[in-house]
PDB file of N, CA and C in Angstrom:
ATOM      1  N   MET A   1     -68.225   2.811 -82.686  1.00  0.00           N
ATOM      2  CA  MET A   1     -68.257   2.735 -81.045  1.00  0.00           C
ATOM      3  C   MET A   1     -66.647   2.623 -80.703  1.00  0.00           C
ATOM      4  N   PRO A   2     -65.811   1.907 -81.357  1.00  0.00           N
ATOM      5  CA  PRO A   2     -64.393   1.764 -80.971  1.00  0.00           C
ATOM      6  C   PRO A   2     -63.896   3.126 -80.994  1.00  0.00           C
ATOM      7  N   ALA A   3     -64.015   3.900 -82.101  1.00  0.00           N
ATOM      8  CA  ALA A   3     -63.315   5.327 -82.077  1.00  0.00           C
ATOM      9  C   ALA A   3     -63.827   6.103 -81.006  1.00  0.00           C
ATOM     10  N   VAL A   4     -65.070   6.226 -80.569  1.00  0.00           N
ATOM     11  CA  VAL A   4     -65.673   7.104 -79.504  1.00  0.00           C
ATOM     12  C   VAL A   4     -65.022   6.765 -78.391  1.00  0.00           C
ATOM     13  N   LEU A   5     -64.984   5.402 -77.991  1.00  0.00           N
ATOM     14  CA  LEU A   5     -64.374   4.912 -76.915  1.00  0.00           C
ATOM     15  C   LEU A   5     -62.954   5.332 -76.829  1.00  0.00           C
ATOM     16  N   GLY A   6     -62.237   5.281 -77.733  1.00  0.00           N
ATOM     17  CA  GLY A   6     -60.770   5.526 -77.788  1.00  0.00           C
ATOM     18  C   GLY A   6     -60.534   6.967 -77.442  1.00  0.00           C
ATOM     19  N   GLU A   7     -61.350   7.947 -78.196  1.00  0.00           N
ATOM     20  CA  GLU A   7     -61.198   9.105 -77.856  1.00  0.00           C
ATOM     21  C   GLU A   7     -61.516   9.713 -76.397  1.00  0.00           C
ATOM     22  N   ALA A   8     -62.630   9.101 -76.008  1.00  0.00           N
ATOM     23  CA  ALA A   8     -63.012   9.500 -74.767  1.00  0.00           C
ATOM     24  C   ALA A   8     -61.976   8.856 -73.528  1.00  0.00           C
ATOM     25  N   LEU A   9     -61.569   7.735 -73.882  1.00  0.00           N
ATOM     26  CA  LEU A   9     -60.623   7.020 -72.891  1.00  0.00           C
ATOM     27  C   LEU A   9     -59.306   7.773 -72.930  1.00  0.00           C
ATOM     28  N   ARG A  10     -58.842   8.276 -74.034  1.00  0.00           N
ATOM     29  CA  ARG A  10     -57.602   9.077 -74.148  1.00  0.00           C
ATOM     30  C   ARG A  10     -57.750  10.407 -73.219  1.00  0.00           C
ATOM     31  N   ALA A  11     -58.925  10.898 -73.619  1.00  0.00           N
ATOM     32  CA  ALA A  11     -59.171  12.389 -72.808  1.00  0.00           C
ATOM     33  C   ALA A  11     -59.321  12.022 -71.283  1.00  0.00           C
ATOM     34  N   ALA A  12     -60.007  11.068 -70.833  1.00  0.00           N
ATOM     35  CA  ALA A  12     -60.059  10.715 -69.525  1.00  0.00           C
ATOM     36  C   ALA A  12     -58.701  10.207 -68.975  1.00  0.00           C
ATOM     37  N   ARG A  13     -57.913   9.587 -69.555  1.00  0.00           N
ATOM     38  CA  ARG A  13     -56.576   9.193 -69.154  1.00  0.00           C
ATOM     39  C   ARG A  13     -55.779  10.469 -68.803  1.00  0.00           C
ATOM     40  N   LEU A  14     -55.712  11.460 -69.750  1.00  0.00           N
ATOM     41  CA  LEU A  14     -54.845  12.718 -69.765  1.00  0.00           C
ATOM     42  C   LEU A  14     -55.387  13.525 -68.557  1.00  0.00           C
ATOM     43  N   ARG A  15     -56.833  13.557 -68.337  1.00  0.00           N
ATOM     44  CA  ARG A  15     -57.300  14.332 -67.273  1.00  0.00           C
ATOM     45  C   ARG A  15     -56.940  13.703 -65.922  1.00  0.00           C
ATOM     46  N   ALA A  16     -56.717  12.404 -65.996  1.00  0.00           N
ATOM     47  CA  ALA A  16     -56.294  11.625 -64.770  1.00  0.00           C
ATOM     48  C   ALA A  16     -54.742  11.763 -64.522  1.00  0.00           C
ATOM     49  N   GLY A  17     -54.111  12.295 -65.389  1.00  0.00           N
ATOM     50  CA  GLY A  17     -52.612  12.492 -65.217  1.00  0.00           C
ATOM     51  C   GLY A  17     -51.855  11.222 -65.480  1.00  0.00           C
ATOM     52  N   LEU A  18     -52.374  10.300 -66.296  1.00  0.00           N
ATOM     53  CA  LEU A  18     -51.719   8.861 -66.326  1.00  0.00           C
ATOM     54  C   LEU A  18     -51.160   8.649 -67.744  1.00  0.00           C
ATOM     55  N   GLN A  19     -50.025   7.949 -67.795  1.00  0.00           N
ATOM     56  CA  GLN A  19     -49.598   7.312 -68.886  1.00  0.00           C
ATOM     57  C   GLN A  19     -50.218   6.143 -69.397  1.00  0.00           C
ATOM     58  N   GLN A  20     -50.134   5.801 -70.687  1.00  0.00           N
ATOM     59  CA  GLN A  20     -50.696   4.500 -71.177  1.00  0.00           C
ATOM     60  C   GLN A  20     -50.210   3.434 -70.355  1.00  0.00           C
ATOM     61  N   THR A  21     -48.985   3.218 -70.135  1.00  0.00           N
ATOM     62  CA  THR A  21     -48.329   2.203 -69.532  1.00  0.00           C
ATOM     63  C   THR A  21     -48.977   1.881 -67.996  1.00  0.00           C
ATOM     64  N   GLU A  22     -49.006   3.067 -67.348  1.00  0.00           N
ATOM     65  CA  GLU A  22     -49.686   3.183 -66.045  1.00  0.00           C
ATOM     66  C   GLU A  22     -51.152   2.514 -66.178  1.00  0.00           C
ATOM     67  N   VAL A  23     -51.901   2.980 -66.884  1.00  0.00           N
ATOM     68  CA  VAL A  23     -53.454   2.458 -67.089  1.00  0.00           C
ATOM     69  C   VAL A  23     -53.253   1.059 -67.413  1.00  0.00           C
ATOM     70  N   ALA A  24     -52.468   0.512 -68.393  1.00  0.00           N
ATOM     71  CA  ALA A  24     -52.411  -0.932 -68.692  1.00  0.00           C
ATOM     72  C   ALA A  24     -52.108  -1.583 -67.573  1.00  0.00           C
ATOM     73  N   ARG A  25     -51.157  -1.254 -66.666  1.00  0.00           N
ATOM     74  CA  ARG A  25     -50.618  -1.873 -65.636  1.00  0.00           C
ATOM     75  C   ARG A  25     -51.834  -2.082 -64.566  1.00  0.00           C
ATOM     76  N   LEU A  26     -52.495  -1.040 -64.315  1.00  0.00           N
ATOM     77  CA  LEU A  26     -53.545  -0.942 -63.304  1.00  0.00           C
ATOM     78  C   LEU A  26     -54.743  -1.795 -63.769  1.00  0.00           C
ATOM     79  N   ILE A  27     -54.873  -1.798 -64.892  1.00  0.00           N
ATOM     80  CA  ILE A  27     -56.233  -2.758 -65.395  1.00  0.00           C
ATOM     81  C   ILE A  27     -55.682  -4.196 -65.760  1.00  0.00           C
ATOM     82  N   ASP A  28     -54.453  -4.487 -65.745  1.00  0.00           N
ATOM     83  CA  ASP A  28     -53.890  -5.725 -65.950  1.00  0.00           C
ATOM     84  C   ASP A  28     -54.112  -6.200 -67.427  1.00  0.00           C
ATOM     85  N   ILE A  29     -53.714  -5.310 -68.299  1.00  0.00           N
ATOM     86  CA  ILE A  29     -53.581  -5.715 -69.748  1.00  0.00           C
ATOM     87  C   ILE A  29     -52.307  -5.179 -70.194  1.00  0.00           C
ATOM     88  N   SER A  30     -51.853  -5.596 -71.356  1.00  0.00           N
ATOM     89  CA  SER A  30     -50.596  -5.144 -71.824  1.00  0.00           C
ATOM     90  C   SER A  30     -50.563  -3.730 -72.428  1.00  0.00           C
ATOM     91  N   ARG A  31     -49.541  -3.031 -72.509  1.00  0.00           N
ATOM     92  CA  ARG A  31     -49.566  -1.556 -73.026  1.00  0.00           C
ATOM     93  C   ARG A  31     -50.045  -1.615 -74.445  1.00  0.00           C
ATOM     94  N   ASN A  32     -49.591  -2.580 -75.205  1.00  0.00           N
ATOM     95  CA  ASN A  32     -50.111  -2.702 -76.673  1.00  0.00           C
ATOM     96  C   ASN A  32     -51.609  -2.859 -76.639  1.00  0.00           C
ATOM     97  N   ALA A  33     -52.198  -3.648 -75.984  1.00  0.00           N
ATOM     98  CA  ALA A  33     -53.661  -3.878 -75.897  1.00  0.00           C
ATOM     99  C   ALA A  33     -54.326  -2.484 -75.527  1.00  0.00           C
ATOM    100  N   TYR A  34     -53.726  -1.787 -74.611  1.00  0.00           N
ATOM    101  CA  TYR A  34     -54.317  -0.561 -74.023  1.00  0.00           C
ATOM    102  C   TYR A  34     -54.197   0.453 -75.205  1.00  0.00           C
ATOM    103  N   SER A  35     -53.238   0.379 -75.870  1.00  0.00           N
ATOM    104  CA  SER A  35     -52.914   1.481 -76.894  1.00  0.00           C
ATOM    105  C   SER A  35     -53.978   1.110 -78.028  1.00  0.00           C
ATOM    106  N   ARG A  36     -54.265  -0.066 -78.317  1.00  0.00           N
ATOM    107  CA  ARG A  36     -55.243  -0.455 -79.402  1.00  0.00           C
ATOM    108  C   ARG A  36     -56.572  -0.068 -79.018  1.00  0.00           C
ATOM    109  N   LEU A  37     -56.978   0.040 -77.673  1.00  0.00           N
ATOM    110  CA  LEU A  37     -58.074   0.623 -77.226  1.00  0.00           C
ATOM    111  C   LEU A  37     -58.322   2.048 -77.493  1.00  0.00           C
ATOM    112  N   GLU A  38     -57.172   2.882 -77.137  1.00  0.00           N
ATOM    113  CA  GLU A  38     -57.354   4.212 -77.413  1.00  0.00           C
ATOM    114  C   GLU A  38     -57.301   4.698 -78.894  1.00  0.00           C
ATOM    115  N   ARG A  39     -56.717   3.973 -79.691  1.00  0.00           N
ATOM    116  CA  ARG A  39     -56.673   4.055 -81.180  1.00  0.00           C
ATOM    117  C   ARG A  39     -57.949   3.641 -81.899  1.00  0.00           C
ATOM    118  N   GLY A  40     -58.905   2.938 -81.189  1.00  0.00           N
ATOM    119  CA  GLY A  40     -60.198   2.552 -81.676  1.00  0.00           C
ATOM    120  C   GLY A  40     -60.141   1.265 -82.455  1.00  0.00           C
ATOM    121  N   GLN A  41     -59.026   0.545 -82.238  1.00  0.00           N
ATOM    122  CA  GLN A  41     -58.869  -0.796 -82.910  1.00  0.00           C
ATOM    123  C   GLN A  41     -59.616  -2.098 -82.430  1.00  0.00           C
ATOM    124  N   MET A  42     -60.021  -1.788 -81.058  1.00  0.00           N
ATOM    125  CA  MET A  42     -60.641  -2.933 -80.282  1.00  0.00           C
ATOM    126  C   MET A  42     -61.510  -2.346 -79.241  1.00  0.00           C
ATOM    127  N   LEU A  43     -62.426  -3.151 -78.924  1.00  0.00           N
ATOM    128  CA  LEU A  43     -63.440  -2.806 -77.577  1.00  0.00           C
ATOM    129  C   LEU A  43     -62.936  -3.734 -76.488  1.00  0.00           C
ATOM    130  N   PRO A  44     -63.105  -3.165 -75.201  1.00  0.00           N
ATOM    131  CA  PRO A  44     -62.748  -3.867 -74.053  1.00  0.00           C
ATOM    132  C   PRO A  44     -63.938  -4.849 -73.644  1.00  0.00           C
ATOM    133  N   SER A  45     -63.519  -5.861 -72.991  1.00  0.00           N
ATOM    134  CA  SER A  45     -64.553  -6.675 -72.159  1.00  0.00           C
ATOM    135  C   SER A  45     -65.259  -5.748 -71.247  1.00  0.00           C
ATOM    136  N   VAL A  46     -66.472  -6.244 -70.842  1.00  0.00           N
ATOM    137  CA  VAL A  46     -67.220  -5.617 -69.706  1.00  0.00           C
ATOM    138  C   VAL A  46     -66.339  -5.412 -68.532  1.00  0.00           C
ATOM    139  N   GLN A  47     -65.577  -6.383 -68.144  1.00  0.00           N
ATOM    140  CA  GLN A  47     -64.886  -6.324 -66.800  1.00  0.00           C
ATOM    141  C   GLN A  47     -63.671  -5.373 -66.906  1.00  0.00           C
ATOM    142  N   THR A  48     -63.092  -5.346 -68.287  1.00  0.00           N
ATOM    143  CA  THR A  48     -62.083  -4.413 -68.497  1.00  0.00           C
ATOM    144  C   THR A  48     -62.547  -3.048 -68.462  1.00  0.00           C
ATOM    145  N   LEU A  49     -63.859  -2.740 -69.136  1.00  0.00           N
ATOM    146  CA  LEU A  49     -64.353  -1.444 -69.262  1.00  0.00           C
ATOM    147  C   LEU A  49     -64.601  -0.973 -67.766  1.00  0.00           C
ATOM    148  N   PHE A  50     -65.044  -1.698 -66.735  1.00  0.00           N
ATOM    149  CA  PHE A  50     -65.422  -1.228 -65.421  1.00  0.00           C
ATOM    150  C   PHE A  50     -63.905  -0.917 -64.682  1.00  0.00           C
ATOM    151  N   ARG A  51     -63.016  -1.720 -65.089  1.00  0.00           N
ATOM    152  CA  ARG A  51     -61.499  -1.286 -64.411  1.00  0.00           C
ATOM    153  C   ARG A  51     -61.190  -0.015 -64.950  1.00  0.00           C
ATOM    154  N   LEU A  52     -61.394   0.123 -66.264  1.00  0.00           N
ATOM    155  CA  LEU A  52     -60.916   1.333 -66.930  1.00  0.00           C
ATOM    156  C   LEU A  52     -61.690   2.634 -66.174  1.00  0.00           C
ATOM    157  N   CYS A  53     -63.007   2.482 -66.039  1.00  0.00           N
ATOM    158  CA  CYS A  53     -63.763   3.478 -65.315  1.00  0.00           C
ATOM    159  C   CYS A  53     -63.143   3.920 -64.098  1.00  0.00           C
ATOM    160  N   THR A  54     -62.845   2.820 -63.420  1.00  0.00           N
ATOM    161  CA  THR A  54     -62.271   3.128 -61.928  1.00  0.00           C
ATOM    162  C   THR A  54     -60.857   3.711 -62.120  1.00  0.00           C
ATOM    163  N   VAL A  55     -60.189   3.380 -62.986  1.00  0.00           N
ATOM    164  CA  VAL A  55     -58.769   3.965 -63.078  1.00  0.00           C
ATOM    165  C   VAL A  55     -58.750   5.305 -63.506  1.00  0.00           C
ATOM    166  N   VAL A  56     -59.366   5.690 -64.486  1.00  0.00           N
ATOM    167  CA  VAL A  56     -59.577   7.119 -65.242  1.00  0.00           C
ATOM    168  C   VAL A  56     -60.625   7.908 -64.538  1.00  0.00           C
ATOM    169  N   SER A  57     -61.338   7.503 -63.444  1.00  0.00           N
ATOM    170  CA  SER A  57     -62.394   8.273 -63.031  1.00  0.00           C
ATOM    171  C   SER A  57     -63.398   8.701 -63.957  1.00  0.00           C
ATOM    172  N   ALA A  58     -64.132   7.804 -64.693  1.00  0.00           N
ATOM    173  CA  ALA A  58     -65.072   8.019 -65.583  1.00  0.00           C
ATOM    174  C   ALA A  58     -66.072   7.043 -65.541  1.00  0.00           C
ATOM    175  N   THR A  59     -67.440   7.480 -65.965  1.00  0.00           N
ATOM    176  CA  THR A  59     -68.459   6.498 -65.994  1.00  0.00           C
ATOM    177  C   THR A  59     -68.408   5.702 -67.235  1.00  0.00           C
ATOM    178  N   PRO A  60     -69.067   4.498 -67.327  1.00  0.00           N
ATOM    179  CA  PRO A  60     -69.241   3.795 -68.762  1.00  0.00           C
ATOM    180  C   PRO A  60     -69.850   4.592 -69.770  1.00  0.00           C
ATOM    181  N   ASN A  61     -70.973   5.388 -69.338  1.00  0.00           N
ATOM    182  CA  ASN A  61     -71.599   6.174 -70.368  1.00  0.00           C
ATOM    183  C   ASN A  61     -70.631   7.231 -70.931  1.00  0.00           C
ATOM    184  N   GLU A  62     -69.719   7.806 -70.167  1.00  0.00           N
ATOM    185  CA  GLU A  62     -68.769   8.785 -70.522  1.00  0.00           C
ATOM    186  C   GLU A  62     -67.964   8.137 -71.777  1.00  0.00           C
ATOM    187  N   LEU A  63     -67.423   7.003 -71.338  1.00  0.00           N
ATOM    188  CA  LEU A  63     -66.417   6.383 -72.206  1.00  0.00           C
ATOM    189  C   LEU A  63     -67.106   5.791 -73.425  1.00  0.00           C
ATOM    190  N   LEU A  64     -68.416   5.515 -73.399  1.00  0.00           N
ATOM    191  CA  LEU A  64     -68.957   4.930 -74.580  1.00  0.00           C
ATOM    192  C   LEU A  64     -69.700   5.992 -75.352  1.00  0.00           C
ATOM    193  N   GLY A  65     -69.498   7.239 -74.884  1.00  0.00           N
ATOM    194  CA  GLY A  65     -70.116   8.446 -75.660  1.00  0.00           C
ATOM    195  C   GLY A  65     -71.732   8.759 -75.621  1.00  0.00           C
ATOM    196  N   PHE A  66     -72.228   8.037 -74.451  1.00  0.00           N
ATOM    197  CA  PHE A  66     -73.637   8.298 -74.160  1.00  0.00           C
ATOM    198  C   PHE A  66     -73.779   9.612 -73.435  1.00  0.00           C
ATOM    199  N   PRO A  67     -74.785  10.376 -73.657  1.00  0.00           N
ATOM    200  CA  PRO A  67     -75.032  11.644 -72.899  1.00  0.00           C
ATOM    201  C   PRO A  67     -75.153  11.251 -71.246  1.00  0.00           C
ATOM    202  N   SER A  68     -74.583  12.123 -70.622  1.00  0.00           N
ATOM    203  CA  SER A  68     -74.617  12.105 -69.034  1.00  0.00           C
ATOM    204  C   SER A  68     -75.855  12.787 -68.454  1.00  0.00           C
ATOM    205  N   ALA A  69     -76.443  13.637 -69.202  1.00  0.00           N
ATOM    206  CA  ALA A  69     -77.725  14.260 -68.817  1.00  0.00           C
ATOM    207  C   ALA A  69     -78.984  13.565 -69.214  1.00  0.00           C
ATOM    208  N   LEU A  70     -79.911  13.455 -68.200  1.00  0.00           N
ATOM    209  CA  LEU A  70     -81.196  12.765 -68.722  1.00  0.00           C
ATOM    210  C   LEU A  70     -82.054  13.750 -69.323  1.00  0.00           C
ATOM    211  N   PRO A  71     -82.994  13.086 -70.159  1.00  0.00           N
ATOM    212  CA  PRO A  71     -83.963  14.016 -70.818  1.00  0.00           C
ATOM    213  C   PRO A  71     -84.768  14.674 -69.866  1.00  0.00           C
ATOM    214  N   PRO A  72     -85.300  15.888 -70.136  1.00  0.00           N
ATOM    215  CA  PRO A  72     -86.203  16.497 -69.125  1.00  0.00           C
ATOM    216  C   PRO A  72     -87.425  15.649 -68.824  1.00  0.00           C
ATOM    217  N   GLY A  73     -87.719  15.576 -67.365  1.00  0.00           N
ATOM    218  CA  GLY A  73     -88.708  14.835 -66.900  1.00  0.00           C
ATOM    219  C   GLY A  73     -88.380  13.354 -66.539  1.00  0.00           C
ATOM    220  N   THR A  74     -87.274  12.970 -67.108  1.00  0.00           N
ATOM    221  CA  THR A  74     -86.920  11.428 -66.606  1.00  0.00           C
ATOM    222  C   THR A  74     -86.736  11.303 -65.222  1.00  0.00           C
ATOM    223  N   SER A  75     -85.961  12.343 -64.661  1.00  0.00           N
ATOM    224  CA  SER A  75     -85.689  12.205 -63.238  1.00  0.00           C
ATOM    225  C   SER A  75     -87.010  11.973 -62.432  1.00  0.00           C
ATOM    226  N   ALA A  76     -87.859  12.787 -62.560  1.00  0.00           N
ATOM    227  CA  ALA A  76     -89.086  12.724 -61.872  1.00  0.00           C
ATOM    228  C   ALA A  76     -89.778  11.573 -62.136  1.00  0.00           C
ATOM    229  N   THR A  77     -89.970  11.099 -63.368  1.00  0.00           N
ATOM    230  CA  THR A  77     -90.588   9.764 -63.708  1.00  0.00           C
ATOM    231  C   THR A  77     -89.892   8.583 -62.878  1.00  0.00           C
ATOM    232  N   ALA A  78     -88.583   8.619 -63.056  1.00  0.00           N
ATOM    233  CA  ALA A  78     -87.774   7.432 -62.437  1.00  0.00           C
ATOM    234  C   ALA A  78     -88.077   7.579 -60.871  1.00  0.00           C
ATOM    235  N   LYS A  79     -88.152   8.628 -60.323  1.00  0.00           N
ATOM    236  CA  LYS A  79     -88.218   8.791 -58.834  1.00  0.00           C
ATOM    237  C   LYS A  79     -89.588   8.303 -58.517  1.00  0.00           C
ATOM    238  N   ASP A  80     -90.690   8.757 -59.190  1.00  0.00           N
ATOM    239  CA  ASP A  80     -91.975   8.264 -58.940  1.00  0.00           C
ATOM    240  C   ASP A  80     -92.004   6.632 -58.985  1.00  0.00           C
ATOM    241  N   ALA A  81     -91.381   5.932 -59.990  1.00  0.00           N
ATOM    242  CA  ALA A  81     -91.546   4.531 -60.137  1.00  0.00           C
ATOM    243  C   ALA A  81     -90.738   3.990 -59.194  1.00  0.00           C
ATOM    244  N   LEU A  82     -89.592   4.566 -58.685  1.00  0.00           N
ATOM    245  CA  LEU A  82     -88.922   4.007 -57.525  1.00  0.00           C
ATOM    246  C   LEU A  82     -89.557   3.952 -56.177  1.00  0.00           C
ATOM    247  N   GLN A  83     -90.279   5.089 -56.093  1.00  0.00           N
ATOM    248  CA  GLN A  83     -91.143   5.153 -54.806  1.00  0.00           C
ATOM    249  C   GLN A  83     -92.202   4.220 -54.854  1.00  0.00           C
ATOM    250  N   ARG A  84     -92.812   4.013 -55.968  1.00  0.00           N
ATOM    251  CA  ARG A  84     -94.041   2.906 -56.007  1.00  0.00           C
ATOM    252  C   ARG A  84     -93.397   1.542 -55.635  1.00  0.00           C
ATOM    253  N   ARG A  85     -92.191   1.220 -56.249  1.00  0.00           N
ATOM    254  CA  ARG A  85     -91.647  -0.175 -56.037  1.00  0.00           C
ATOM    255  C   ARG A  85     -91.153  -0.295 -54.509  1.00  0.00           C
ATOM    256  N   VAL A  86     -90.647   0.954 -53.837  1.00  0.00           N
ATOM    257  CA  VAL A  86     -90.123   0.591 -52.536  1.00  0.00           C
ATOM    258  C   VAL A  86     -91.356   0.328 -51.644  1.00  0.00           C
ATOM    259  N   ARG A  87     -92.645   0.995 -51.929  1.00  0.00           N
ATOM    260  CA  ARG A  87     -93.866   0.691 -51.147  1.00  0.00           C
ATOM    261  C   ARG A  87     -94.391  -0.534 -51.243  1.00  0.00           C
ATOM    262  N   GLN A  88     -93.860  -1.290 -52.164  1.00  0.00           N
ATOM    263  CA  GLN A  88     -94.271  -2.729 -52.481  1.00  0.00           C
ATOM    264  C   GLN A  88     -93.498  -3.729 -51.793  1.00  0.00           C
ATOM    265  N   LEU A  89     -92.479  -3.206 -51.051  1.00  0.00           N
ATOM    266  CA  LEU A  89     -91.451  -4.138 -50.396  1.00  0.00           C
ATOM    267  C   LEU A  89     -91.903  -4.575 -49.198  1.00  0.00           C
ATOM    268  N   ASN A  90     -91.693  -5.843 -48.700  1.00  0.00           N
ATOM    269  CA  ASN A  90     -92.126  -6.444 -47.424  1.00  0.00           C
ATOM    270  C   ASN A  90     -90.999  -5.877 -46.531  1.00  0.00           C
ATOM    271  N   GLY A  91     -91.303  -6.340 -45.240  1.00  0.00           N
ATOM    272  CA  GLY A  91     -90.376  -5.761 -44.097  1.00  0.00           C
ATOM    273  C   GLY A  91     -88.877  -6.315 -44.352  1.00  0.00           C
ATOM    274  N   ARG A  92     -88.823  -7.624 -44.650  1.00  0.00           N
ATOM    275  CA  ARG A  92     -87.424  -8.047 -44.846  1.00  0.00           C
ATOM    276  C   ARG A  92     -86.783  -7.337 -45.928  1.00  0.00           C
ATOM    277  N   GLN A  93     -87.462  -7.178 -46.995  1.00  0.00           N
ATOM    278  CA  GLN A  93     -86.940  -6.524 -48.334  1.00  0.00           C
ATOM    279  C   GLN A  93     -86.395  -5.158 -47.878  1.00  0.00           C
ATOM    280  N   ALA A  94     -87.423  -4.363 -47.384  1.00  0.00           N
ATOM    281  CA  ALA A  94     -87.068  -2.983 -46.963  1.00  0.00           C
ATOM    282  C   ALA A  94     -85.889  -2.952 -46.046  1.00  0.00           C
ATOM    283  N   LEU A  95     -85.806  -3.914 -45.182  1.00  0.00           N
ATOM    284  CA  LEU A  95     -84.603  -3.789 -44.216  1.00  0.00           C
ATOM    285  C   LEU A  95     -83.223  -4.205 -45.153  1.00  0.00           C
ATOM    286  N   ALA A  96     -83.312  -4.971 -45.901  1.00  0.00           N
ATOM    287  CA  ALA A  96     -82.170  -5.286 -46.943  1.00  0.00           C
ATOM    288  C   ALA A  96     -81.844  -4.154 -47.731  1.00  0.00           C
ATOM    289  N   LEU A  97     -82.830  -3.291 -48.209  1.00  0.00           N
ATOM    290  CA  LEU A  97     -82.658  -2.165 -48.867  1.00  0.00           C
ATOM    291  C   LEU A  97     -81.936  -1.126 -48.072  1.00  0.00           C
ATOM    292  N   ILE A  98     -82.290  -0.870 -46.913  1.00  0.00           N
ATOM    293  CA  ILE A  98     -81.781   0.113 -45.971  1.00  0.00           C
ATOM    294  C   ILE A  98     -80.355  -0.304 -45.637  1.00  0.00           C
ATOM    295  N   GLN A  99     -79.865  -1.473 -45.460  1.00  0.00           N
ATOM    296  CA  GLN A  99     -78.711  -2.114 -45.108  1.00  0.00           C
ATOM    297  C   GLN A  99     -77.841  -1.797 -46.241  1.00  0.00           C
ATOM    298  N   LEU A 100     -78.357  -1.910 -47.634  1.00  0.00           N
ATOM    299  CA  LEU A 100     -77.506  -1.792 -48.858  1.00  0.00           C
ATOM    300  C   LEU A 100     -77.248  -0.356 -49.060  1.00  0.00           C
ATOM    301  N   LEU A 101     -78.388   0.567 -48.806  1.00  0.00           N
ATOM    302  CA  LEU A 101     -78.098   2.019 -49.034  1.00  0.00           C
ATOM    303  C   LEU A 101     -77.091   2.556 -47.833  1.00  0.00           C
ATOM    304  N   SER A 102     -77.163   2.009 -46.753  1.00  0.00           N
ATOM    305  CA  SER A 102     -76.272   2.507 -45.771  1.00  0.00           C
ATOM    306  C   SER A 102     -74.890   2.496 -46.033  1.00  0.00           C
ATOM    307  N   GLY A 103     -74.402   1.565 -46.763  1.00  0.00           N
ATOM    308  CA  GLY A 103     -73.040   1.511 -47.383  1.00  0.00           C
ATOM    309  C   GLY A 103     -72.799   2.308 -48.547  1.00  0.00           C
ATOM    310  N   VAL A 104     -73.758   3.116 -49.141  1.00  0.00           N
ATOM    311  CA  VAL A 104     -73.458   3.881 -50.385  1.00  0.00           C
ATOM    312  C   VAL A 104     -73.158   5.215 -49.921  1.00  0.00           C
ATOM    313  N   GLY A 105     -72.293   5.896 -50.752  1.00  0.00           N
ATOM    314  CA  GLY A 105     -71.907   7.121 -50.523  1.00  0.00           C
ATOM    315  C   GLY A 105     -70.679   7.306 -49.662  1.00  0.00           C
TER     316      GLY A 105
END
């Protein structure tokens, strides 16, 4: 896992046009610690992983080497399950969901 993360992190950093020093500063770790991440010598904390994702414009799945595409049929199944769950919400819960979603995007 550390080697996969390191390779993906380096590729994402280069796509973002950033130097190791810049990324380290932006996520508040030392350049040496960041270098160790890219070389696959350590794994970041969850908090650091999310800061990395923001800085290099990548998802956690991308950096951890998980496929970004869902298996066939997964999307329809997930949509059906979500629709069933939404129908079960009471009025207050539905309003809270609408308010939450209005801030998305």
